[in-house]
CSV table of C-alpha atoms in Angstrom, one decimal:
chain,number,residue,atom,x,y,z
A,127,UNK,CA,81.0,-52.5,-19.2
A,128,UNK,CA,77.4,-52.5,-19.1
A,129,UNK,CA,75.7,-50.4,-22.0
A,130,UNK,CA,72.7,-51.3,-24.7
A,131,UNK,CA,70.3,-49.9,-26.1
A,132,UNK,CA,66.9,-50.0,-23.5
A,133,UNK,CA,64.0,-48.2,-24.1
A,134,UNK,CA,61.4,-50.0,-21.5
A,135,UNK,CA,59.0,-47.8,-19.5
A,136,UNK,CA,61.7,-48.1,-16.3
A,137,UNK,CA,64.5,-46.4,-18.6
A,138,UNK,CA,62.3,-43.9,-20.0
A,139,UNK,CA,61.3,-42.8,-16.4
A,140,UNK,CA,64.8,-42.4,-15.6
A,141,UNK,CA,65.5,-40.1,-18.1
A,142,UNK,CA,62.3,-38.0,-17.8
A,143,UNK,CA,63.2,-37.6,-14.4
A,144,UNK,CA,67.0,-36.5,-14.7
A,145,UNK,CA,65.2,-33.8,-16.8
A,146,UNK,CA,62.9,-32.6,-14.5
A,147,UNK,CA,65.4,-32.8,-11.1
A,148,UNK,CA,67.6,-30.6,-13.4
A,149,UNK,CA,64.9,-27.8,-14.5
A,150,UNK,CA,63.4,-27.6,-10.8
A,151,UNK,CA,68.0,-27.3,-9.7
A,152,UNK,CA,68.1,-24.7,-12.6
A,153,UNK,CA,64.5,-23.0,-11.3
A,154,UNK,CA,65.4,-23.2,-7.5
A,155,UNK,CA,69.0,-21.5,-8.5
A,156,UNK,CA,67.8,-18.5,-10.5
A,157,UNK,CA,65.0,-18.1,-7.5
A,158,UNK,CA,67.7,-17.5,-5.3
A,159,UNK,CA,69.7,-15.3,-7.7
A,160,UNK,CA,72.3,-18.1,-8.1
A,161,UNK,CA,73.8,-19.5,-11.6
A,162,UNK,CA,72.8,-22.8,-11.9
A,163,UNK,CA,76.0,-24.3,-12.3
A,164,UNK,CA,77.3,-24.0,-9.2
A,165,UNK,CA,74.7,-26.8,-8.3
A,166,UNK,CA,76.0,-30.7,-8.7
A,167,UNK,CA,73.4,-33.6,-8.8
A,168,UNK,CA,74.8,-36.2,-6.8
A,169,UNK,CA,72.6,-39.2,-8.5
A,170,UNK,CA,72.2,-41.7,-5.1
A,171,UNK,CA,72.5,-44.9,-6.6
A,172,UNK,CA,72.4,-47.2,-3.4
A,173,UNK,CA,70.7,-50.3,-4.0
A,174,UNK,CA,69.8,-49.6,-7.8
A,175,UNK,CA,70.0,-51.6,-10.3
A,176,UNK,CA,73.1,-51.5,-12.6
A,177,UNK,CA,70.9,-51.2,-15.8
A,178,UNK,CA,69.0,-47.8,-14.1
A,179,UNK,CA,72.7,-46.2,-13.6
A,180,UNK,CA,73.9,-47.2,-17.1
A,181,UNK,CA,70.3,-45.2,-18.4
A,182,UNK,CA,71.1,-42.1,-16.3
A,183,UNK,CA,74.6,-42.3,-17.2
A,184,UNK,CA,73.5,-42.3,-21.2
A,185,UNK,CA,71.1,-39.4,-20.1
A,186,UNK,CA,74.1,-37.2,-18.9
A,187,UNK,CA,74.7,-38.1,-15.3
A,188,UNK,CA,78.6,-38.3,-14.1
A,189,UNK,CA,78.1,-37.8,-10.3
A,190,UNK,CA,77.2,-40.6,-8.5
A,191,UNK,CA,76.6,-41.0,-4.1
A,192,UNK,CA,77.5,-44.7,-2.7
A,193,UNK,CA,77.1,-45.9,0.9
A,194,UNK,CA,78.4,-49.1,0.2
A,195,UNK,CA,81.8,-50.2,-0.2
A,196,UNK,CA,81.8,-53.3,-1.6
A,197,UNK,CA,78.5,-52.5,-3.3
A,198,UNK,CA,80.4,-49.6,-5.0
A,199,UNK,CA,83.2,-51.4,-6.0
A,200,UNK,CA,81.5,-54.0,-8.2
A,201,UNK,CA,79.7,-51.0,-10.0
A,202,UNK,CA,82.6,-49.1,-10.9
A,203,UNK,CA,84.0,-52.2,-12.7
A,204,UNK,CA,81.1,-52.2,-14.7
A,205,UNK,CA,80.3,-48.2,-15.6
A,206,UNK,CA,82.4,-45.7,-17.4
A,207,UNK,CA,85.8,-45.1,-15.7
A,208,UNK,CA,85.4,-41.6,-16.8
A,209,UNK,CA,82.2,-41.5,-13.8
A,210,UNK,CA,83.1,-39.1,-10.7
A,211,UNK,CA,81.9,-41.2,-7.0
A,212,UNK,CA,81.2,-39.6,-4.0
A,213,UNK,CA,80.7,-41.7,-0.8
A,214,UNK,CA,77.9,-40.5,1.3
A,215,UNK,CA,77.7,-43.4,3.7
A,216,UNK,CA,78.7,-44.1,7.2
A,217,UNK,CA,82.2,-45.0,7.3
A,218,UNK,CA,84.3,-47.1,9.7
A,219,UNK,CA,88.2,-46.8,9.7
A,220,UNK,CA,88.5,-50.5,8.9
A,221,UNK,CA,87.0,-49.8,5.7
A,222,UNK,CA,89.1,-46.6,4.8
A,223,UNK,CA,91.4,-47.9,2.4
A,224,UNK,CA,89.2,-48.8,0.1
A,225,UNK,CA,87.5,-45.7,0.1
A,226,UNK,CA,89.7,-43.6,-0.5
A,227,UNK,CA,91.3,-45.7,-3.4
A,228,UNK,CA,87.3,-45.9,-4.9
A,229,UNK,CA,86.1,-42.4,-4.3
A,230,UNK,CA,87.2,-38.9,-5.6
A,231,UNK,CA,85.7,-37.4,-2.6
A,232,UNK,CA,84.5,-38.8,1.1
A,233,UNK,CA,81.0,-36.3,2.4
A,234,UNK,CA,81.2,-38.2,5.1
A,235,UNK,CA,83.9,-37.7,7.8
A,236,UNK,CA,82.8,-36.2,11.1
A,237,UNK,CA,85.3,-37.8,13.5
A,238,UNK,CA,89.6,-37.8,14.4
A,239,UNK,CA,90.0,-41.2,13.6
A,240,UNK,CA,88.2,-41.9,10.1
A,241,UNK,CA,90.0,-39.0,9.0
A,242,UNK,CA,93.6,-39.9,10.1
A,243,UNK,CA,92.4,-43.4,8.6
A,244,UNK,CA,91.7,-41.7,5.5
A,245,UNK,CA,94.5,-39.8,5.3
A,246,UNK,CA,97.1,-42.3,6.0
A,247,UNK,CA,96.0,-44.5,2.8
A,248,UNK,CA,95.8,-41.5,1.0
A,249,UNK,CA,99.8,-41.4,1.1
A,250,UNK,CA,100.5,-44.1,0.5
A,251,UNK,CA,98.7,-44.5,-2.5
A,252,UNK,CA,100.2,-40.9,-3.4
A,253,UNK,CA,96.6,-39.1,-3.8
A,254,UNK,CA,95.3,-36.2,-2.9
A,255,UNK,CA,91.8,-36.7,-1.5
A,256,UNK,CA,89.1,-34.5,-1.1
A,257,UNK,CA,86.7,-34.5,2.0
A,258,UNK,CA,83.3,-32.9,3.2
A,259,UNK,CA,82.8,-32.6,7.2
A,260,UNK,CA,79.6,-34.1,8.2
A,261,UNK,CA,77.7,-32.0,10.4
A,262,UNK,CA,74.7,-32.9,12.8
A,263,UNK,CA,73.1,-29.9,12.3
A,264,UNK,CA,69.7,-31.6,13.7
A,265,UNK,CA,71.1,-32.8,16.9
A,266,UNK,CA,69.6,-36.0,16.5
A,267,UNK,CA,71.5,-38.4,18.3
A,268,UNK,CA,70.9,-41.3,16.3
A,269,UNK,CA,72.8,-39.7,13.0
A,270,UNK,CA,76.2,-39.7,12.4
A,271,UNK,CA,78.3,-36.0,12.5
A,272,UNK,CA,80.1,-33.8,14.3
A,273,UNK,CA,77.9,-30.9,16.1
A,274,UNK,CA,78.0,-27.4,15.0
A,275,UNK,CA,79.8,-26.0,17.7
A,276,UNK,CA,82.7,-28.7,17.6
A,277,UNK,CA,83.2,-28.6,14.0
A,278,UNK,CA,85.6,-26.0,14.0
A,279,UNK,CA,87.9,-27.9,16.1
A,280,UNK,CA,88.0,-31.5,14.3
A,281,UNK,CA,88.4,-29.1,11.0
A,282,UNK,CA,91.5,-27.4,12.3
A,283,UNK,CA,93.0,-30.7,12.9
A,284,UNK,CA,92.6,-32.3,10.2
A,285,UNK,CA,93.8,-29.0,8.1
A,286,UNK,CA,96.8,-28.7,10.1
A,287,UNK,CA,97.8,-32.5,10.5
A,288,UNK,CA,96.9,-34.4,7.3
A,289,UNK,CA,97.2,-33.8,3.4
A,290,UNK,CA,93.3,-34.4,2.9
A,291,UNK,CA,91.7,-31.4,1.6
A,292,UNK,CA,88.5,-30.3,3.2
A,293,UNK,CA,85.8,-28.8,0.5
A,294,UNK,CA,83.1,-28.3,2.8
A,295,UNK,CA,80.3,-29.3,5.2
A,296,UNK,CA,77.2,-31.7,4.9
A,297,UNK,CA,74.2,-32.4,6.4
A,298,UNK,CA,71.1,-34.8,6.5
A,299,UNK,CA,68.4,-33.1,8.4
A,300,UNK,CA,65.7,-34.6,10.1
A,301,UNK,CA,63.2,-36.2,7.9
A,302,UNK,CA,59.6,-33.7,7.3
A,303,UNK,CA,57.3,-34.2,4.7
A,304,UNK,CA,57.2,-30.8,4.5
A,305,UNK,CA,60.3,-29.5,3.1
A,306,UNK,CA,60.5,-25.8,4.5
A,307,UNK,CA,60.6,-27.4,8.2
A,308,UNK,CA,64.6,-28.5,7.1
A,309,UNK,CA,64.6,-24.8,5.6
A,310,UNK,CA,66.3,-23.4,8.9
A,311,UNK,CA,68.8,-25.9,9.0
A,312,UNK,CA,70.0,-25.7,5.9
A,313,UNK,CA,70.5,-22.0,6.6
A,314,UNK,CA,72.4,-22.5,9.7
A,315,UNK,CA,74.7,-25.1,7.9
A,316,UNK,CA,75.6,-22.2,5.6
A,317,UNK,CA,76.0,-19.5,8.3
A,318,UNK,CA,78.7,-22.0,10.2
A,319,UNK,CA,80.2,-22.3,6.8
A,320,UNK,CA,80.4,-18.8,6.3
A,321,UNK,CA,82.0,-18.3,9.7
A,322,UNK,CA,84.6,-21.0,9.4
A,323,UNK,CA,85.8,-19.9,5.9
A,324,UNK,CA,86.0,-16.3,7.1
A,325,UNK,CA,88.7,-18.4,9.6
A,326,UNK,CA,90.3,-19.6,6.8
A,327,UNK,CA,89.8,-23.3,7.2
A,328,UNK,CA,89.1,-25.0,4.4
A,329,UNK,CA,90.9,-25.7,1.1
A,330,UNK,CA,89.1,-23.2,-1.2
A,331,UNK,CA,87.3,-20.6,1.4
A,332,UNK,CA,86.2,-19.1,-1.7
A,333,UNK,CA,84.3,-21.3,-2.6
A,334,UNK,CA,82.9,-23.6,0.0
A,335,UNK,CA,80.9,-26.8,-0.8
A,336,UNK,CA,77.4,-27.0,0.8
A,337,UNK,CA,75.9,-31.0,0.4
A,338,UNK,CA,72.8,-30.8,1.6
A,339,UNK,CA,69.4,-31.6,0.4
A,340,UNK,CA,67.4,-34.8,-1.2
A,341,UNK,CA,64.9,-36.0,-2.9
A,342,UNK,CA,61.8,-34.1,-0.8
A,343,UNK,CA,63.9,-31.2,0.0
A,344,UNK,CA,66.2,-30.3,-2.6
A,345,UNK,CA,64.9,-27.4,-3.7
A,346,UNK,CA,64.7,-25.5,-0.3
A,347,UNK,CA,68.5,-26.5,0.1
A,348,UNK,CA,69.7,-24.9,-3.3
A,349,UNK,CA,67.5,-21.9,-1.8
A,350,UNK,CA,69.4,-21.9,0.7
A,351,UNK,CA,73.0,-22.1,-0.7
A,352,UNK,CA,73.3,-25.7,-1.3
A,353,UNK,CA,76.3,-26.5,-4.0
A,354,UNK,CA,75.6,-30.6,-4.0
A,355,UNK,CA,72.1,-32.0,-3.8
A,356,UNK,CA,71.9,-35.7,-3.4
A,357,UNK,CA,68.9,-37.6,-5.1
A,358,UNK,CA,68.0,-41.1,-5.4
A,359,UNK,CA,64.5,-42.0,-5.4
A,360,UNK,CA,63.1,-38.9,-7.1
A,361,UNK,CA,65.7,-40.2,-10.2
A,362,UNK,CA,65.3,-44.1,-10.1
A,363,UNK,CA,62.0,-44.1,-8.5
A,364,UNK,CA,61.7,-46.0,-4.7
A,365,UNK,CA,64.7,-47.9,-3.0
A,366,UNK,CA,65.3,-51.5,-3.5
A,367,UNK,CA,65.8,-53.2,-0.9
């Protein structure tokens, strides 16, 4: 397990900015009239260095984003095994063992055949995992997700024909440097949220998860309703590559 005691500039920036993601969740959240804690940082840690995670880990951060199997895997055998992972990556069926042995939940499923993948190791490793339906709510045909007005369909089958348990929905807008242009469509991913709970179709229709919103827009999301915000570069500064 990878800990020490670091205090370079780098480590320092980390934690200064875990501090100020969390006062602009807790100040977007009290702007919309919500509690702050229904709001999860999902810390985006693709491509970062080990030693940044370990710093934001020491800081307070538990929830981490992966896109990367393999990439993930080595991680976890080096961080707390009391850490929470999330994959928020494109995944192919071939690949869906492992994730759902590595990851408490998958954001990413948006077709028939991941999830039956997904749900078959699932069994047989006796565990009950948790899921978020990707949605393209942008229409942009070069991202992954199911489109609004098929969602309800793939989410009926995968309630009534596997044991995985759907949370919610997310979304990755298109890309503006202006962050109330994605404003709209984080507002229409909670309307279709709000219409497919009042059908009854996910696992807590109570109390639907909403991941949507990064690091340039993550403010407008929680606006908006969003219950998981995933940030990478605003926390450990720009992607490696």
């Amino acid at each position: 397990m990878l800990f020490g005691c670091f205090n370079s500039p780098v480590m320092i920036m980390v934690r200064d900015n875990l501090a100020h993601i969390q006062e602009t969740i807790a100040r977007s959240a009290r702007k919309a009239g919500r509690n702050p804690r229904e709001i999860k940082l999902v810390a985006v840690s693709k491509t970062v260095d080990i030693e940044l995670i370990a710093e934001a880990v020491q800081a307070g951060q538990t929830l981490f984003g992966e896109n990367y199997i393999q990439e993930a895997a080595d991680k976890m055998t080096r961080l707390p095994p009391s850490l929470k992972w999330h994959f928020i990556g494109r995944l192919q069926s071939n690949k869906a063992r492992q994730a759902a042995e590595l990851f408490e939940v998958i954001e990413t499923v948006d077709r028939w055949k991941v999830a039956a993948a997904l749900d078959s190791h699932a069994r047989l490793l006796g565990k009950t995992l948790s899921i978020l339906l990707q949605v393209n709510i942008g229409r942009e045909p070069q991202k992954s997700g199911v489109l609004p007005e098929a969602a309800e369909t793939l989410l009926r089958k995968i309630s009534g024909e596997t044991s995985l348990r759907v949370f919610g929905l997310m979304t990755m807008p298109p890309y503006s440097p202006d962050p109330e242009q994605s404003r709209p469509l984080f507002s229409a991913l909670r309307q279709l949220a709000e219409q497919l709970a009042s059908r009854g179709l996910f696992a807590d229709n109570a109390a639907v998860e909403l991941s949507m919103g990064m690091s340039n827009d993550y403010a407008v999301a929680i606006e908006e309703g969003a219950t998981l915000v995933r940030v990478g570069s605003a926390l450990f500064g720009s992607r490696q590559v």
